Amino acid sequence: ITVVDAHRLPKSCNRPYCLVSLNDFTVARSRTVDSSLPVWDDEFKLDDLQHDIVSFSVAVINRSKRLKDNHIGQVQVQLSSLPNRKLRDEWYELRPRNKGSACGSIRLKAQFQHEIILPEAEYSTLKELITQGDLWVIRLLYEIVMVKDRKELCSTMLKIFRTEPSGPVRLVRSLAQHEIKNHAEDTSTLFRASSIATSSLEEFMRSQTVAYLSANLKGFIQEVLNFKGSCEVSPARADRAEEIGANFENLINFVQRLADIILTSAEMVPE
């Protein structure tokens, strides 16, 4: 689900953010944008949905510095209305909780993929073919799939290699060694952004750090998001010039705490 932008919001809605929910359970939150014509372009990938999930909703909330955040409106989309594997890019009317008249529109991009997964034994021959030797099958697949699907391919390959000891490390090392060997005479394009070695390494690093970031930074980030004060230190953007000093103290406090969390959790950083 990508929350793109919104228009025709109430004039009082000048610091909106979005909450994404599956059924009625909130699972993600967008950035707060200081504009009544917000552009978020925030993407959320939600995997392994429970069988009872039948819809998702996106609510637009206006953030308040001192009062309770104000619910502007929301839209609910049935998963059954999304063609399997095809991206839908549409504008939706926002409706308030009391089912009143529309209070703006929001643009969403959504793609739903329903997969039937067979018992693991059914894939044993395919797995053996993919993981054998110098991984020529993976490199070939990377070259023939569409560019937009390469990230998903690398993510899937990592999941396959996680079923064996040190599998992901072997995958990334083998791809990197092959690229180095093929660029021995010309290093100018070594580990370019579009190469399979670079893409696989990025996916591997992302998968390795999610648990660490969630365990150590999730609570702090949630506190920052719920903070009713301000950290704005720009005279041009601060509500009142006399608040800049207090805002600067808030900012320094958050930065110092973030640094302390990172430094004191060094032993938990994935190797």
Coordinates of C-alpha atoms in Angstrom, one line a residue:
I1 CA 0.0 0.0 0.0
T2 CA 1.4 3.4 -1.0
V3 CA -0.2 6.5 0.5
V4 CA 0.6 9.0 -2.2
D5 CA -1.1 12.4 -1.6
A6 CA -4.4 14.1 -0.8
H7 CA -6.3 17.2 -1.8
R8 CA -9.5 19.2 -0.8
L9 CA -8.8 18.6 2.9
P10 CA -10.3 21.0 5.4
K11 CA -8.2 24.2 5.7
S12 CA -7.7 23.4 9.4
C13 CA -5.9 20.2 8.4
N14 CA -2.3 21.5 8.0
R15 CA -0.2 18.8 9.6
P16 CA -1.8 15.6 8.3
Y17 CA -0.5 12.0 8.7
C18 CA -2.1 8.7 7.8
L19 CA -2.8 5.5 9.7
V20 CA -3.0 2.3 7.8
S21 CA -5.2 -0.5 9.3
L22 CA -6.0 -4.1 8.4
N23 CA -9.6 -4.7 9.2
D24 CA -9.7 -2.4 12.3
F25 CA -6.1 -3.0 13.6
T26 CA -3.6 -0.2 12.9
V27 CA -0.4 -1.6 11.4
A28 CA 1.5 1.4 9.9
R29 CA 1.8 5.2 10.1
S30 CA 2.9 7.7 7.5
R31 CA 5.1 10.8 7.9
T32 CA 3.5 14.0 9.1
V33 CA 3.5 16.7 6.4
D34 CA 3.2 20.4 7.1
S35 CA 0.7 21.2 4.4
S36 CA -3.0 21.1 3.6
L37 CA -2.0 19.6 0.2
P38 CA 0.2 16.8 1.6
V39 CA 2.4 14.5 -0.5
W40 CA 3.5 11.5 1.5
D41 CA 4.5 8.9 -1.1
D42 CA 5.0 6.4 1.8
E43 CA 5.0 2.7 0.9
F44 CA 4.0 -0.1 3.3
K45 CA 4.6 -3.8 2.5
L46 CA 2.5 -6.1 4.6
D47 CA 3.3 -9.8 4.4
D48 CA 1.7 -13.0 5.7
L49 CA -1.8 -11.7 6.3
Q50 CA -4.1 -13.7 8.4
H51 CA -6.9 -15.5 6.5
D52 CA -9.6 -13.3 8.2
I53 CA -8.2 -10.0 6.9
V54 CA -10.7 -8.8 4.3
S55 CA -10.0 -5.1 4.0
F56 CA -7.6 -2.3 4.7
S57 CA -8.4 1.3 5.6
V58 CA -6.4 4.6 5.5
A59 CA -7.3 7.4 7.9
V60 CA -6.1 11.0 7.6
I61 CA -5.3 12.5 11.0
N62 CA -4.3 16.1 11.7
R63 CA -1.5 16.3 14.2
S64 CA -2.0 18.9 17.0
K65 CA 0.9 20.3 19.0
R66 CA -1.1 20.7 22.2
L67 CA -4.5 19.1 21.8
K68 CA -5.6 15.6 20.8
D69 CA -5.0 14.7 17.2
N70 CA -8.0 15.3 15.0
H71 CA -9.5 12.5 12.8
I72 CA -10.3 14.0 9.5
G73 CA -11.6 11.1 7.4
Q74 CA -10.9 7.7 6.2
V75 CA -11.5 5.2 3.3
Q76 CA -11.9 1.5 3.5
V77 CA -11.0 -0.8 0.6
Q78 CA -12.0 -4.5 0.3
L79 CA -9.2 -6.8 -0.7
S80 CA -11.6 -8.6 -3.0
S81 CA -11.8 -5.5 -5.1
L82 CA -8.1 -5.6 -5.9
P83 CA -7.1 -7.7 -8.9
N84 CA -4.5 -10.3 -7.9
R85 CA -0.9 -9.1 -8.4
K86 CA -2.0 -6.0 -10.3
L87 CA -1.3 -2.5 -9.0
R88 CA -4.4 -0.2 -8.6
D89 CA -3.8 3.5 -8.5
E90 CA -6.9 5.4 -7.6
W91 CA -8.4 8.5 -5.8
Y92 CA -10.8 7.7 -2.9
E93 CA -13.2 10.0 -1.1
L94 CA -12.5 10.5 2.5
R95 CA -15.5 10.1 4.9
P96 CA -15.7 11.2 8.5
R97 CA -16.5 8.7 11.2
N98 CA -20.1 9.9 11.4
K99 CA -20.6 8.9 7.8
G100 CA -21.2 12.6 6.8
S101 CA -20.2 14.2 3.5
A102 CA -16.8 13.8 1.9
C103 CA -14.0 15.7 3.5
G104 CA -11.4 15.4 0.8
S105 CA -9.7 12.8 -1.4
I106 CA -6.7 10.6 -1.0
R107 CA -4.7 8.8 -3.6
L108 CA -3.6 5.3 -2.9
K109 CA -1.7 2.7 -4.8
A110 CA -2.5 -0.8 -3.7
Q111 CA -1.5 -4.3 -4.8
F112 CA -2.7 -7.5 -3.3
Q113 CA -1.1 -10.9 -4.0
H114 CA -2.8 -14.1 -3.0
E115 CA -0.5 -17.1 -3.1
I116 CA -1.2 -20.8 -2.5
I117 CA 1.8 -22.4 -0.8
L118 CA 2.3 -26.2 -1.2
P119 CA 4.1 -28.4 1.3
E120 CA 7.8 -27.8 1.5
A121 CA 8.6 -31.2 0.0
E122 CA 7.0 -30.2 -3.3
Y123 CA 9.7 -27.6 -3.8
S124 CA 12.8 -29.8 -3.0
T125 CA 13.9 -30.3 -6.6
L126 CA 13.5 -26.5 -7.4
K127 CA 15.4 -25.6 -4.2
E128 CA 18.2 -27.9 -5.1
L129 CA 18.5 -26.4 -8.5
I130 CA 18.5 -22.8 -7.2
T131 CA 21.1 -23.4 -4.4
Q132 CA 23.5 -25.6 -6.2
G133 CA 27.0 -24.7 -7.5
D134 CA 27.8 -21.1 -8.3
L135 CA 24.2 -20.0 -8.3
W136 CA 24.0 -19.6 -12.0
V137 CA 20.2 -20.1 -11.9
I138 CA 19.8 -17.1 -9.7
R139 CA 22.0 -14.9 -11.8
L140 CA 20.1 -15.9 -14.9
L141 CA 16.7 -15.2 -13.3
Y142 CA 17.9 -11.8 -12.3
E143 CA 18.8 -10.9 -15.9
I144 CA 15.4 -12.0 -17.4
V145 CA 12.9 -10.7 -14.8
M146 CA 11.6 -7.2 -15.1
V147 CA 13.6 -4.5 -13.3
K148 CA 10.7 -3.7 -11.0
D149 CA 10.6 -7.4 -9.8
R150 CA 14.3 -7.7 -9.1
K151 CA 14.0 -6.6 -5.5
E152 CA 11.3 -9.2 -4.8
L153 CA 13.5 -11.8 -6.5
C154 CA 16.4 -11.1 -4.2
S155 CA 14.1 -11.1 -1.1
T156 CA 12.7 -14.5 -2.2
M157 CA 16.1 -16.0 -2.7
L158 CA 17.2 -14.9 0.7
K159 CA 14.2 -16.6 2.2
I160 CA 15.1 -19.8 0.4
F161 CA 18.7 -19.7 1.6
R162 CA 17.6 -19.1 5.2
T163 CA 16.5 -22.7 5.3
E164 CA 20.1 -23.9 5.5
P165 CA 22.9 -23.0 8.0
S166 CA 24.7 -19.7 7.0
G167 CA 22.7 -19.8 3.8
P168 CA 22.1 -16.0 3.3
V169 CA 25.8 -15.4 3.9
R170 CA 26.8 -18.0 1.3
L171 CA 24.3 -16.4 -1.2
V172 CA 25.7 -12.9 -0.7
R173 CA 29.3 -13.9 -0.7
S174 CA 29.0 -16.1 -3.8
L175 CA 27.3 -13.3 -5.8
A176 CA 29.8 -10.7 -4.6
Q177 CA 32.8 -13.0 -5.5
H178 CA 31.3 -13.6 -8.9
E179 CA 30.9 -9.9 -9.6
I180 CA 34.5 -9.1 -8.4
K181 CA 35.8 -11.9 -10.7
N182 CA 33.9 -10.5 -13.7
H183 CA 35.1 -6.9 -13.1
A184 CA 38.7 -7.7 -12.4
E185 CA 39.9 -5.6 -15.4
D186 CA 37.3 -2.8 -15.1
T187 CA 36.3 -1.8 -11.6
S188 CA 34.3 1.3 -12.7
T189 CA 31.0 -0.6 -12.7
L190 CA 31.8 -2.9 -9.8
F191 CA 28.8 -3.2 -7.4
R192 CA 26.7 -0.8 -9.4
A193 CA 23.3 -0.2 -7.9
S194 CA 21.5 -2.4 -10.4
S195 CA 23.7 -5.5 -10.0
I196 CA 22.4 -8.7 -8.3
A197 CA 25.2 -8.6 -5.8
T198 CA 24.3 -5.1 -4.6
S199 CA 20.6 -5.8 -4.6
S200 CA 21.0 -9.0 -2.6
L201 CA 23.4 -7.3 -0.1
E202 CA 20.9 -4.5 0.5
E203 CA 18.0 -7.0 1.1
F204 CA 20.3 -9.1 3.4
M205 CA 21.3 -6.0 5.5
R206 CA 17.7 -4.9 5.7
S207 CA 16.5 -8.3 6.9
Q208 CA 19.3 -8.5 9.4
T209 CA 18.6 -5.1 11.0
V210 CA 14.8 -5.1 11.3
A211 CA 14.8 -7.0 14.6
Y212 CA 17.5 -4.8 16.1
L213 CA 15.8 -1.6 15.1
S214 CA 12.5 -2.8 16.4
A215 CA 13.8 -3.9 19.7
N216 CA 15.9 -0.8 20.4
L217 CA 14.3 2.1 18.5
K218 CA 10.6 1.3 18.2
G219 CA 9.7 2.7 21.6
F220 CA 11.8 5.8 21.1
I221 CA 10.4 6.5 17.7
Q222 CA 6.8 6.1 19.0
E223 CA 7.6 8.6 21.7
V224 CA 8.8 11.1 19.2
L225 CA 5.7 10.6 17.1
N226 CA 3.4 11.1 20.1
F227 CA 5.4 14.2 21.3
K228 CA 3.1 17.2 21.5
G229 CA 5.8 19.8 21.7
S230 CA 8.0 21.1 18.9
C231 CA 11.6 20.6 17.8
E232 CA 11.4 23.3 15.2
V233 CA 14.5 25.6 15.4
S234 CA 14.1 27.5 12.2
P235 CA 12.9 31.1 12.9
A236 CA 11.1 31.1 9.6
R237 CA 9.0 28.0 10.5
A238 CA 8.6 28.3 14.3
D239 CA 5.2 29.4 15.6
R240 CA 6.8 32.0 17.9
A241 CA 10.4 33.2 18.0
E242 CA 10.5 33.0 21.8
E243 CA 9.8 29.2 21.6
I244 CA 13.0 28.4 19.6
G245 CA 15.1 28.1 22.8
A246 CA 12.7 25.5 24.3
N247 CA 12.4 23.7 20.9
F248 CA 16.2 23.5 20.6
E249 CA 16.4 21.9 24.0
N250 CA 13.7 19.3 22.9
L251 CA 15.7 18.6 19.8
I252 CA 19.0 18.2 21.7
N253 CA 17.3 15.9 24.2
F254 CA 15.9 13.6 21.5
V255 CA 19.2 13.5 19.6
Q256 CA 21.2 12.7 22.8
R257 CA 18.8 10.0 23.8
L258 CA 19.0 8.5 20.3
A259 CA 22.8 8.5 20.3
D260 CA 22.7 6.8 23.8
I261 CA 20.4 4.1 22.7
I262 CA 22.5 3.3 19.7
L263 CA 25.8 3.4 21.6
T264 CA 24.6 1.3 24.5
S265 CA 23.1 -1.4 22.2
A266 CA 26.3 -1.9 20.3
E267 CA 26.5 -5.6 21.4
M268 CA 23.1 -6.2 19.9
V269 CA 24.0 -4.9 16.4
P270 CA 23.9 -7.8 13.9
E271 CA 27.3 -9.1 13.0

